[in-house]
PDB file with one MODEL, atoms N, CA, C and O in Angstrom:
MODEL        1
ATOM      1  N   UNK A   1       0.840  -1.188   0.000  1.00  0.00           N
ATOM      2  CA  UNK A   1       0.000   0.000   0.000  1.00  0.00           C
ATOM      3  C   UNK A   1       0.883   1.248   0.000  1.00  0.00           C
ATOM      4  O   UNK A   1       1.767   1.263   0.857  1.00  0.00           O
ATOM      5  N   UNK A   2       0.783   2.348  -0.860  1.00  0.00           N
ATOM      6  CA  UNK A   2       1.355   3.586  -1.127  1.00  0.00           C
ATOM      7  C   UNK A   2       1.068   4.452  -0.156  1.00  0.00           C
ATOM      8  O   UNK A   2      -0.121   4.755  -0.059  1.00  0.00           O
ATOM      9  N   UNK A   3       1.730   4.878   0.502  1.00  0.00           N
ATOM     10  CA  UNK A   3       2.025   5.794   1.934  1.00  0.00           C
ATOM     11  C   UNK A   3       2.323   7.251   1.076  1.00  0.00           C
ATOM     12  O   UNK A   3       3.376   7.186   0.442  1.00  0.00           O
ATOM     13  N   UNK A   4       1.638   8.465   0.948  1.00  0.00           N
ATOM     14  CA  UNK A   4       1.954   9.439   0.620  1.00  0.00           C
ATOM     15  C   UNK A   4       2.500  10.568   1.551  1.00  0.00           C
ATOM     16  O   UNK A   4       2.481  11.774   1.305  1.00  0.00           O
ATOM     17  N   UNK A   5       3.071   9.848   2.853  1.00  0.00           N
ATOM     18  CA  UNK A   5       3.716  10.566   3.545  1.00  0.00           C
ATOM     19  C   UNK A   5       5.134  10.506   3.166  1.00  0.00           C
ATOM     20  O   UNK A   5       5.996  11.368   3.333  1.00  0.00           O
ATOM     21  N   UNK A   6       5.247   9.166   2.544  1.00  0.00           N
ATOM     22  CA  UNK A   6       6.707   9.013   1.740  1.00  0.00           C
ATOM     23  C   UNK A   6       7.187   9.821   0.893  1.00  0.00           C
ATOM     24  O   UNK A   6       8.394  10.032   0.782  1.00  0.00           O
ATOM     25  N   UNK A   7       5.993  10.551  -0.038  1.00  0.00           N
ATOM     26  CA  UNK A   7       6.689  11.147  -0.905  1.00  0.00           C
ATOM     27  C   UNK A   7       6.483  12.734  -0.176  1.00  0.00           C
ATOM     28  O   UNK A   7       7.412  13.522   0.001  1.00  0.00           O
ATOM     29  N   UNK A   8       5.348  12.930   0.113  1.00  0.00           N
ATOM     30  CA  UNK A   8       5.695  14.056   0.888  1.00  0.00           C
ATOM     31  C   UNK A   8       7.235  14.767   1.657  1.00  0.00           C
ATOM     32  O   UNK A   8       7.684  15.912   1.697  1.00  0.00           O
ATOM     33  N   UNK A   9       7.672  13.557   2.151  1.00  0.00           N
ATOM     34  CA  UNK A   9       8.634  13.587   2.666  1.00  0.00           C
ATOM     35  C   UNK A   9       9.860  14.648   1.896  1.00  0.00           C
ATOM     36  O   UNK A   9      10.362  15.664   2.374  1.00  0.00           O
ATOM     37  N   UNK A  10      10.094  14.070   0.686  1.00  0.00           N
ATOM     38  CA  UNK A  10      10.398  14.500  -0.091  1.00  0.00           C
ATOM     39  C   UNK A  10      11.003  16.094  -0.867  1.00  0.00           C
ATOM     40  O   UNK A  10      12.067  16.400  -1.405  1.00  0.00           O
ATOM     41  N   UNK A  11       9.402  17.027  -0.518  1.00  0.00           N
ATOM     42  CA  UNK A  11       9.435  17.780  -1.119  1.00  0.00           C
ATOM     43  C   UNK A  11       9.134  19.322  -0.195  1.00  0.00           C
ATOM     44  O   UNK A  11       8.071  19.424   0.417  1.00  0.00           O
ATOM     45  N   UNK A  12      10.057  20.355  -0.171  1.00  0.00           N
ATOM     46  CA  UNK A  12      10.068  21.191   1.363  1.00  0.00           C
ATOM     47  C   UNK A  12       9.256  21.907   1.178  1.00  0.00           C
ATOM     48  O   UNK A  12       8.624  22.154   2.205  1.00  0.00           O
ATOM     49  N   UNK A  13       8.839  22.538   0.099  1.00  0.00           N
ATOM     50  CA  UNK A  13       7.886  23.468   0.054  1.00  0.00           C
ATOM     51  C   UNK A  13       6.264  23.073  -0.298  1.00  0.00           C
ATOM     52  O   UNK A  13       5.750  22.641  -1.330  1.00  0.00           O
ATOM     53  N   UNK A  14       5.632  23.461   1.188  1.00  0.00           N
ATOM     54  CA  UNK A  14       4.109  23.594   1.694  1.00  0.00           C
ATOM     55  C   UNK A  14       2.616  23.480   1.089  1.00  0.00           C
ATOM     56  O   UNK A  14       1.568  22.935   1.436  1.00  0.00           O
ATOM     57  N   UNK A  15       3.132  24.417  -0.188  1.00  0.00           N
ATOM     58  CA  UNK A  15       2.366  24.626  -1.438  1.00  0.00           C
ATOM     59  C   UNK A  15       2.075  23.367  -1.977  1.00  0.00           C
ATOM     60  O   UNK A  15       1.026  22.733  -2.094  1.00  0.00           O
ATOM     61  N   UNK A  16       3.366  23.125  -2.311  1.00  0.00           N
ATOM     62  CA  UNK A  16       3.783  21.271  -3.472  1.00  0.00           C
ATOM     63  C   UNK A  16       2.723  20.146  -2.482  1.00  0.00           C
ATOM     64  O   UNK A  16       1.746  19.462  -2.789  1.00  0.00           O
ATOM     65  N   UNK A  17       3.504  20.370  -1.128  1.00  0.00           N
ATOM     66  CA  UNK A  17       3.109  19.196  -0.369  1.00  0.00           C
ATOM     67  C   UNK A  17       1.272  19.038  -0.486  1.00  0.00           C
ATOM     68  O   UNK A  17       0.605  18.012  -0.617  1.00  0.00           O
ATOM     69  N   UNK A  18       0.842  20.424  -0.383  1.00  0.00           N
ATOM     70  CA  UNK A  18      -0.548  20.476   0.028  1.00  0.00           C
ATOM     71  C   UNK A  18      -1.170  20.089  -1.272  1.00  0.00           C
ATOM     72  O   UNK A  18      -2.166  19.377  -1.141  1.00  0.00           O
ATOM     73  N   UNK A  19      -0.777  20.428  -2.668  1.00  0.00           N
ATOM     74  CA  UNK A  19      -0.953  20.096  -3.406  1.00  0.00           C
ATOM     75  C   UNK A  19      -0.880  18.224  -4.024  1.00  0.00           C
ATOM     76  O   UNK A  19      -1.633  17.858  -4.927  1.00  0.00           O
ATOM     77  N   UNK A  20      -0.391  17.751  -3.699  1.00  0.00           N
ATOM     78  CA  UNK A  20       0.303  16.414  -3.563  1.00  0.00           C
ATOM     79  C   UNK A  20      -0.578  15.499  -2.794  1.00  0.00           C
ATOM     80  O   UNK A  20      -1.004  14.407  -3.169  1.00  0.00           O
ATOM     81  N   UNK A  21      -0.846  16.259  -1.371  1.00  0.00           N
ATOM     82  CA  UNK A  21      -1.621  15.595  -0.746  1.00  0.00           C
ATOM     83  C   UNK A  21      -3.679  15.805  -1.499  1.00  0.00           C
ATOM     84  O   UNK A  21      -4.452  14.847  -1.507  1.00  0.00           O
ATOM     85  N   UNK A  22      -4.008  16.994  -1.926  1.00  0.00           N
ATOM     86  CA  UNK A  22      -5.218  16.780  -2.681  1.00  0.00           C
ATOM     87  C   UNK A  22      -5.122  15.919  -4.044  1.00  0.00           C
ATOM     88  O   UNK A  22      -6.151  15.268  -3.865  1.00  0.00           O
ATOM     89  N   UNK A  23      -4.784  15.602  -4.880  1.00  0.00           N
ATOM     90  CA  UNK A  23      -4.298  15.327  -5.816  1.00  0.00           C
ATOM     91  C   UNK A  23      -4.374  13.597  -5.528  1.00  0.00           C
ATOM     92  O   UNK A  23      -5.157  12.871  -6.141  1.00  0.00           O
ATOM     93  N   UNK A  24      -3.451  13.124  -4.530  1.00  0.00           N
ATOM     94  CA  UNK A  24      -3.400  12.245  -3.970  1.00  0.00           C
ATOM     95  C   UNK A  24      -4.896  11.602  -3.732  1.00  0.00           C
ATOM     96  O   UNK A  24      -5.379  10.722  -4.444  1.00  0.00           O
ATOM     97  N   UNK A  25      -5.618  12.283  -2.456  1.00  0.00           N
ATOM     98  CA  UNK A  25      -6.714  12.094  -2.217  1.00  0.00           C
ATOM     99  C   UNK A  25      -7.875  11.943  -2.764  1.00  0.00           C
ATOM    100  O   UNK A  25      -8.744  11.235  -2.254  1.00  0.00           O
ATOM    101  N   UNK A  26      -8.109  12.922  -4.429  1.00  0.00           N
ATOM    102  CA  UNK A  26      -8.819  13.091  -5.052  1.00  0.00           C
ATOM    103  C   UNK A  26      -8.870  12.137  -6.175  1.00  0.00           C
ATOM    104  O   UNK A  26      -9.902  12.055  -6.841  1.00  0.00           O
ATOM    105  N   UNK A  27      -7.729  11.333  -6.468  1.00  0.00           N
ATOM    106  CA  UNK A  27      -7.232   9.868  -7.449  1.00  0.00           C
ATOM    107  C   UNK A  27      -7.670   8.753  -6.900  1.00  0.00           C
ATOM    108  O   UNK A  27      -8.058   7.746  -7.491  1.00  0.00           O
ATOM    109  N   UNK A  28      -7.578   9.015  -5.296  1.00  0.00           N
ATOM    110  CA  UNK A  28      -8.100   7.675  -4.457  1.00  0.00           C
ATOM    111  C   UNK A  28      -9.244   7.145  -4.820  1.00  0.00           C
ATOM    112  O   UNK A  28      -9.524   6.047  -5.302  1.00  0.00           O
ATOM    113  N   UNK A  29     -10.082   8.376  -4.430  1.00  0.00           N
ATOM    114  CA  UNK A  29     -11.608   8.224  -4.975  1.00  0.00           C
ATOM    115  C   UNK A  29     -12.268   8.057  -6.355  1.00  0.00           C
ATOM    116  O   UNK A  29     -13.473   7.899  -6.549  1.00  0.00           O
ATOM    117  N   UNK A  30     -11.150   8.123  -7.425  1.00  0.00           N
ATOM    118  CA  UNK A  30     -11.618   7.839  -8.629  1.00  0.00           C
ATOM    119  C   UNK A  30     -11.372   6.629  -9.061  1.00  0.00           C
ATOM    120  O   UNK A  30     -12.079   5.998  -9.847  1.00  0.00           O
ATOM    121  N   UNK A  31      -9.899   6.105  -8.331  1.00  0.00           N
ATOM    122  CA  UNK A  31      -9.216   4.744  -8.627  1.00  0.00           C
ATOM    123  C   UNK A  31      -8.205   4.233  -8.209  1.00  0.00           C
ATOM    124  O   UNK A  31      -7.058   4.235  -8.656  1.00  0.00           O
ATOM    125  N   UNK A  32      -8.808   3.617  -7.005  1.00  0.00           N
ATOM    126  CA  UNK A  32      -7.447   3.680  -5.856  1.00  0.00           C
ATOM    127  C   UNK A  32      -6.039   2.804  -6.757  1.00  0.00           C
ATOM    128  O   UNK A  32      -4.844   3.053  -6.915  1.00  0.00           O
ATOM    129  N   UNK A  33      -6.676   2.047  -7.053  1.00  0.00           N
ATOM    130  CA  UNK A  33      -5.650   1.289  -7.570  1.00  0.00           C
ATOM    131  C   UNK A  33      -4.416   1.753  -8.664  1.00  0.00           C
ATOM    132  O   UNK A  33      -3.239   1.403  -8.584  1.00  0.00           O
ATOM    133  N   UNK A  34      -4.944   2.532  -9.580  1.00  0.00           N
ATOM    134  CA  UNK A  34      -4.299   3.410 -10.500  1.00  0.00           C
ATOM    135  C   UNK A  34      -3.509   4.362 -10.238  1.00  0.00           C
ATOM    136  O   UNK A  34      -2.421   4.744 -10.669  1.00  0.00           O
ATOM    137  N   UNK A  35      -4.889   4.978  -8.750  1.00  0.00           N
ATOM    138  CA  UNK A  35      -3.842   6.352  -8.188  1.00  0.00           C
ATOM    139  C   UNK A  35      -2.583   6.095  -7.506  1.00  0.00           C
ATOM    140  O   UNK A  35      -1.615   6.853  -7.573  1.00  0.00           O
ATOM    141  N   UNK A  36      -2.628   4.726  -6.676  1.00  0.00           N
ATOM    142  CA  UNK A  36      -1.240   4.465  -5.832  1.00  0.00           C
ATOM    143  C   UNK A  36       0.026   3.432  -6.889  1.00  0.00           C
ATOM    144  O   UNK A  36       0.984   2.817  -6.422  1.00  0.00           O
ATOM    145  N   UNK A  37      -0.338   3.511  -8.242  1.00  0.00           N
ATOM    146  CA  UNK A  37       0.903   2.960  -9.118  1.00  0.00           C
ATOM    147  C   UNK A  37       1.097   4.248  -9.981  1.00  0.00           C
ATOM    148  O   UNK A  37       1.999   4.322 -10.815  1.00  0.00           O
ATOM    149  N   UNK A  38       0.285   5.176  -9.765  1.00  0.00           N
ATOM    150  CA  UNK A  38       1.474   6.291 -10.391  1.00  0.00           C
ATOM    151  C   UNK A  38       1.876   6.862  -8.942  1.00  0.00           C
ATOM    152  O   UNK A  38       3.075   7.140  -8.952  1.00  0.00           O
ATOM    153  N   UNK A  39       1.494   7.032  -8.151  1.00  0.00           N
ATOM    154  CA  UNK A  39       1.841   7.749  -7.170  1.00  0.00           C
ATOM    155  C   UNK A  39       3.442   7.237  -6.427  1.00  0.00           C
ATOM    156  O   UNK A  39       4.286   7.953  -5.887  1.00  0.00           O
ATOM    157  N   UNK A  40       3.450   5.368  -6.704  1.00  0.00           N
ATOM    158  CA  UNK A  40       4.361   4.715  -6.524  1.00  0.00           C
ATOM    159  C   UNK A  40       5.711   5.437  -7.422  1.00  0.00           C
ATOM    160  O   UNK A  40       6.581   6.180  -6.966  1.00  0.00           O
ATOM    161  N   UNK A  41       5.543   4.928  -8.877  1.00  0.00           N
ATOM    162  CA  UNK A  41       6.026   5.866  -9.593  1.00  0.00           C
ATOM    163  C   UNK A  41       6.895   6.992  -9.433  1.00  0.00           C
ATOM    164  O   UNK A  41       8.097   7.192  -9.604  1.00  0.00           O
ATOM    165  N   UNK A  42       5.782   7.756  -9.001  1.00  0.00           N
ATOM    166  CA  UNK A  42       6.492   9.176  -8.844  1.00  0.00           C
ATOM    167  C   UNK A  42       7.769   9.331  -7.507  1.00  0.00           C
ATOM    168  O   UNK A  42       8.896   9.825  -7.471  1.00  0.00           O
ATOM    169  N   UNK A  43       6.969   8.690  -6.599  1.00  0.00           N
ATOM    170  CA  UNK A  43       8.286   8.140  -5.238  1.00  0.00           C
ATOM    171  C   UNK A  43       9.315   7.302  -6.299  1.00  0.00           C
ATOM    172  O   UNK A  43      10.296   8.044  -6.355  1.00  0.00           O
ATOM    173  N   UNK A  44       9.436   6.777  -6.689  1.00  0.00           N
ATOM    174  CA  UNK A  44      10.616   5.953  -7.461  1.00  0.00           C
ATOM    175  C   UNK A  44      11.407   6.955  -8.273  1.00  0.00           C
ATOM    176  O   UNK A  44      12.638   6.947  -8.299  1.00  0.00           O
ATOM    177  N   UNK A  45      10.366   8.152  -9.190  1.00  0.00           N
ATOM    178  CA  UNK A  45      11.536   9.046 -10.018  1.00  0.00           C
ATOM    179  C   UNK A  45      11.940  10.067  -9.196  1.00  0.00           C
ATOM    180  O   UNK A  45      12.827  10.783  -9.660  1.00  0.00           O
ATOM    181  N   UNK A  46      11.424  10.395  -7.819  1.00  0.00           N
ATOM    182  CA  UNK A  46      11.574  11.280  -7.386  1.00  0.00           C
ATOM    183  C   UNK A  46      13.037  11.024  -6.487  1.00  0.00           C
ATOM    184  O   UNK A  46      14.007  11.755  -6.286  1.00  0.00           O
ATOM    185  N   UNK A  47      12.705   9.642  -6.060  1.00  0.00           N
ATOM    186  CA  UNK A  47      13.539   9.091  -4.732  1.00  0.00           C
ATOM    187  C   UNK A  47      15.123   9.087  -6.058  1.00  0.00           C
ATOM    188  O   UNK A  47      16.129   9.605  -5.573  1.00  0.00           O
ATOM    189  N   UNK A  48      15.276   8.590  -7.455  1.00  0.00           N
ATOM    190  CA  UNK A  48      16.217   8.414  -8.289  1.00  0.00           C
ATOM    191  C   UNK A  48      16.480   9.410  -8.967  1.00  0.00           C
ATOM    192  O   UNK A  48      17.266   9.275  -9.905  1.00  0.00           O
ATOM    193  N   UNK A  49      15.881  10.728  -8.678  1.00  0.00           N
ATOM    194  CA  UNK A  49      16.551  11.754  -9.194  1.00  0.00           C
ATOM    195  C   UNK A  49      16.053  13.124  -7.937  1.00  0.00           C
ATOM    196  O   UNK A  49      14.985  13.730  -7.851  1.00  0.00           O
ATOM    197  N   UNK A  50      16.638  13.180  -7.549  1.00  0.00           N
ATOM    198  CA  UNK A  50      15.652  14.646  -6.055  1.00  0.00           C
ATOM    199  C   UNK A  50      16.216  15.581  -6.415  1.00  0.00           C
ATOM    200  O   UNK A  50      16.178  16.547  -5.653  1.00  0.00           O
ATOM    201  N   UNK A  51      17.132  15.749  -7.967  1.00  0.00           N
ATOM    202  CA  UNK A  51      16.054  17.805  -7.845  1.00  0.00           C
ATOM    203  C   UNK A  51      15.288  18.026  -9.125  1.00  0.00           C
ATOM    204  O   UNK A  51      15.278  18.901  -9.991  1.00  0.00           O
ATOM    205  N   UNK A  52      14.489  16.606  -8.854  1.00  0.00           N
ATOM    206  CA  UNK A  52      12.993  17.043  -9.648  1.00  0.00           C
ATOM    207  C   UNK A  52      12.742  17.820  -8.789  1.00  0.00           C
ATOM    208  O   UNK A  52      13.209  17.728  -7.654  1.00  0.00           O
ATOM    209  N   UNK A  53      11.698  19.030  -9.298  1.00  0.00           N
ATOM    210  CA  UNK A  53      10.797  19.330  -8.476  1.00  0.00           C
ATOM    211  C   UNK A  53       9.864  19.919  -9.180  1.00  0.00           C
ATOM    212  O   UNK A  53       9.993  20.373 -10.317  1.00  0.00           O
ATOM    213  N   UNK A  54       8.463  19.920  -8.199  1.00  0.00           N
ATOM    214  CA  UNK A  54       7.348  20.593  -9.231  1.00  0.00           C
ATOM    215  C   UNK A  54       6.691  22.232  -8.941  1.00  0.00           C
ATOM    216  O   UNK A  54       6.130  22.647  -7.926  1.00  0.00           O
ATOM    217  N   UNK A  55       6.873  22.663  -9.712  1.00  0.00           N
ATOM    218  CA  UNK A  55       6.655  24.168  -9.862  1.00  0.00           C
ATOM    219  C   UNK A  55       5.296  24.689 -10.205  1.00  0.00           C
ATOM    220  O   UNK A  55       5.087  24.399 -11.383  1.00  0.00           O
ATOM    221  N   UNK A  56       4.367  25.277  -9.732  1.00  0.00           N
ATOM    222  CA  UNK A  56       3.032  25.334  -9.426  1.00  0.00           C
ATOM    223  C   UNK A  56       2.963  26.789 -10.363  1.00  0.00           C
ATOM    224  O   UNK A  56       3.629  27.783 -10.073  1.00  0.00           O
ATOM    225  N   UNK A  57       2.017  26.713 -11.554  1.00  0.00           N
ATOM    226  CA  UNK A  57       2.045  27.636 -12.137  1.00  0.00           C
ATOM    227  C   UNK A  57       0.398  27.866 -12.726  1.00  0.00           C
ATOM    228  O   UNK A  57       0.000  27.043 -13.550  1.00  0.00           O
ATOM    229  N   UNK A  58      -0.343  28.747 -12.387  1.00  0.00           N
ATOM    230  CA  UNK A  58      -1.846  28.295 -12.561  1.00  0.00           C
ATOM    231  C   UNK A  58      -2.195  29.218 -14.139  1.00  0.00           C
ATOM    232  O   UNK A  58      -3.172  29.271 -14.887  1.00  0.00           O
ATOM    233  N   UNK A  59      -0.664  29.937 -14.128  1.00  0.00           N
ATOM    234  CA  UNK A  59      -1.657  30.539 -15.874  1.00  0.00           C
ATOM    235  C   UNK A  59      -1.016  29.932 -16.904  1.00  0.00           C
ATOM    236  O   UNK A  59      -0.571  30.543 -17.875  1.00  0.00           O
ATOM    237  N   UNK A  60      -0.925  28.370 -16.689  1.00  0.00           N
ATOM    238  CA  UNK A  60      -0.487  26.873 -17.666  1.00  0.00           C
ATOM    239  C   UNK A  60      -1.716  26.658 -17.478  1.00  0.00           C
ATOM    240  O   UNK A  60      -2.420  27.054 -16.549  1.00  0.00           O
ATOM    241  N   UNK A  61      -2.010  25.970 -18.442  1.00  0.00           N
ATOM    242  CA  UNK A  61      -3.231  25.042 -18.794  1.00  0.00           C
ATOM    243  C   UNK A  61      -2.847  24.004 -18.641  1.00  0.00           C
ATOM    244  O   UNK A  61      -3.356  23.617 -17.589  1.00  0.00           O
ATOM    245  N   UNK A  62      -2.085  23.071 -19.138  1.00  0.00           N
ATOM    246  CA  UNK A  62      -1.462  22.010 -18.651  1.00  0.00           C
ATOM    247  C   UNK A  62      -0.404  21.437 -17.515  1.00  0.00           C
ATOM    248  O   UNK A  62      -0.003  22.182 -16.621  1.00  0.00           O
ATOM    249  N   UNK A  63      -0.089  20.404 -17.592  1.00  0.00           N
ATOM    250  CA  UNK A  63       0.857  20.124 -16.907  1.00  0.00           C
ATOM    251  C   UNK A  63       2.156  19.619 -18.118  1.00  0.00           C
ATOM    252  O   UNK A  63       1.900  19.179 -19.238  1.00  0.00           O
ATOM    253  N   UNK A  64       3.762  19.849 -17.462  1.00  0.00           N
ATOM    254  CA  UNK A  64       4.724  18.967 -18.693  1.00  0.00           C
ATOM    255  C   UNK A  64       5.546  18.872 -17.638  1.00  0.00           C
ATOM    256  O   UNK A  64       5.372  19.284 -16.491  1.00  0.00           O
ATOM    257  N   UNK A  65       7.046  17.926 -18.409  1.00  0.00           N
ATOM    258  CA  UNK A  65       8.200  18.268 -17.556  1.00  0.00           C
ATOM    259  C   UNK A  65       8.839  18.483 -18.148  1.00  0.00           C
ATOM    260  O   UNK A  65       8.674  18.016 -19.275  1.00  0.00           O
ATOM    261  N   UNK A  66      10.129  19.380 -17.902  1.00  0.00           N
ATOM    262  CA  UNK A  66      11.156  19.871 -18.867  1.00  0.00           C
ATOM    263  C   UNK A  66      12.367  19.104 -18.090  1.00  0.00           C
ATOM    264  O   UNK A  66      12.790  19.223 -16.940  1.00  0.00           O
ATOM    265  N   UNK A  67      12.702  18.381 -19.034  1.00  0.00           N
ATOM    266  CA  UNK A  67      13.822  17.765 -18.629  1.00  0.00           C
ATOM    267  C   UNK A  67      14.978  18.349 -18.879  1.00  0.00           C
ATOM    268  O   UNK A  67      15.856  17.487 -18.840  1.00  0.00           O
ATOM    269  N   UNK A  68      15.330  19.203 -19.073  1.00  0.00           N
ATOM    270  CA  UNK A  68      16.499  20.150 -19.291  1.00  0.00           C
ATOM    271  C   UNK A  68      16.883  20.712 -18.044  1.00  0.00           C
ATOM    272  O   UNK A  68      17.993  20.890 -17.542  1.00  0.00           O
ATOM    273  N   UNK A  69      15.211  21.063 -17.471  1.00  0.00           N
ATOM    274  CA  UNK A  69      15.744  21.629 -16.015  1.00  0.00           C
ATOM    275  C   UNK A  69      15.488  20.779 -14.621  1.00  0.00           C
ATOM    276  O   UNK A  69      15.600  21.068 -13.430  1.00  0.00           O
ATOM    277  N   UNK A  70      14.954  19.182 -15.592  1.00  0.00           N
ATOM    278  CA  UNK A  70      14.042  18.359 -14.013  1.00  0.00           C
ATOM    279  C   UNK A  70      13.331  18.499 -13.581  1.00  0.00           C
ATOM    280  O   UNK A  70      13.143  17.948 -12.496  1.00  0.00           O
ATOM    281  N   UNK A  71      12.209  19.557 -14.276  1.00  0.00           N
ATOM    282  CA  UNK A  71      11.227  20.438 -13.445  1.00  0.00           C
ATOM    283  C   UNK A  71       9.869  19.561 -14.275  1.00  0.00           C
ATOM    284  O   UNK A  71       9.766  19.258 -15.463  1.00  0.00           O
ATOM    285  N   UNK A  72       8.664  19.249 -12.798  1.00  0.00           N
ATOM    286  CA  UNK A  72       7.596  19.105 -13.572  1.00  0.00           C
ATOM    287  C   UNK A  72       6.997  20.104 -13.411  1.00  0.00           C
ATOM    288  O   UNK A  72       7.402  20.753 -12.447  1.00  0.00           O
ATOM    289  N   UNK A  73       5.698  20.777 -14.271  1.00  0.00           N
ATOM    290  CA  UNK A  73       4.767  22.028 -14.213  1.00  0.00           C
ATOM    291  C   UNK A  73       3.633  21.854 -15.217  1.00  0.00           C
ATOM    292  O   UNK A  73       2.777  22.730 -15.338  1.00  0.00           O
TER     293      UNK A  73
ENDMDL
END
């Protein structure tokens, strides 16, 4: 079972975390099963590379990652 305190762990800034944790919560309820193998996932690229990080930008419409800089957004 996927512990999202694990990845929380992870990441220092408040925003991300709080974000992470709805996101989290809100996948549960659509598909637990789905939500905790990407969520696994993401602890695995996160734990094999840590300065991903994700950058919260609300006048994107989407989400990407730029791998140039490691950054998801």
């Amino acid at each position: 079972m996927f512990k999202i305190d694990d990845l929380l762990g992870l990441f220092p800034n408040e925003k991300t975390r709080k974000m992470l944790v709805y996101s989290y919560y809100l996948s549960q309820e659509k598909d637990k099963e789905a939500s905790d193998s990407v969520f696994e996932q993401f602890l695995l690229l996160k734990k094999m590379n840590p300065k991903i990080n994700i950058i919260l930008d609300t006048t994107k419409e989407k989400s990407y990652f730029n791998s140039a800089e490691n950054l998801y957004t």
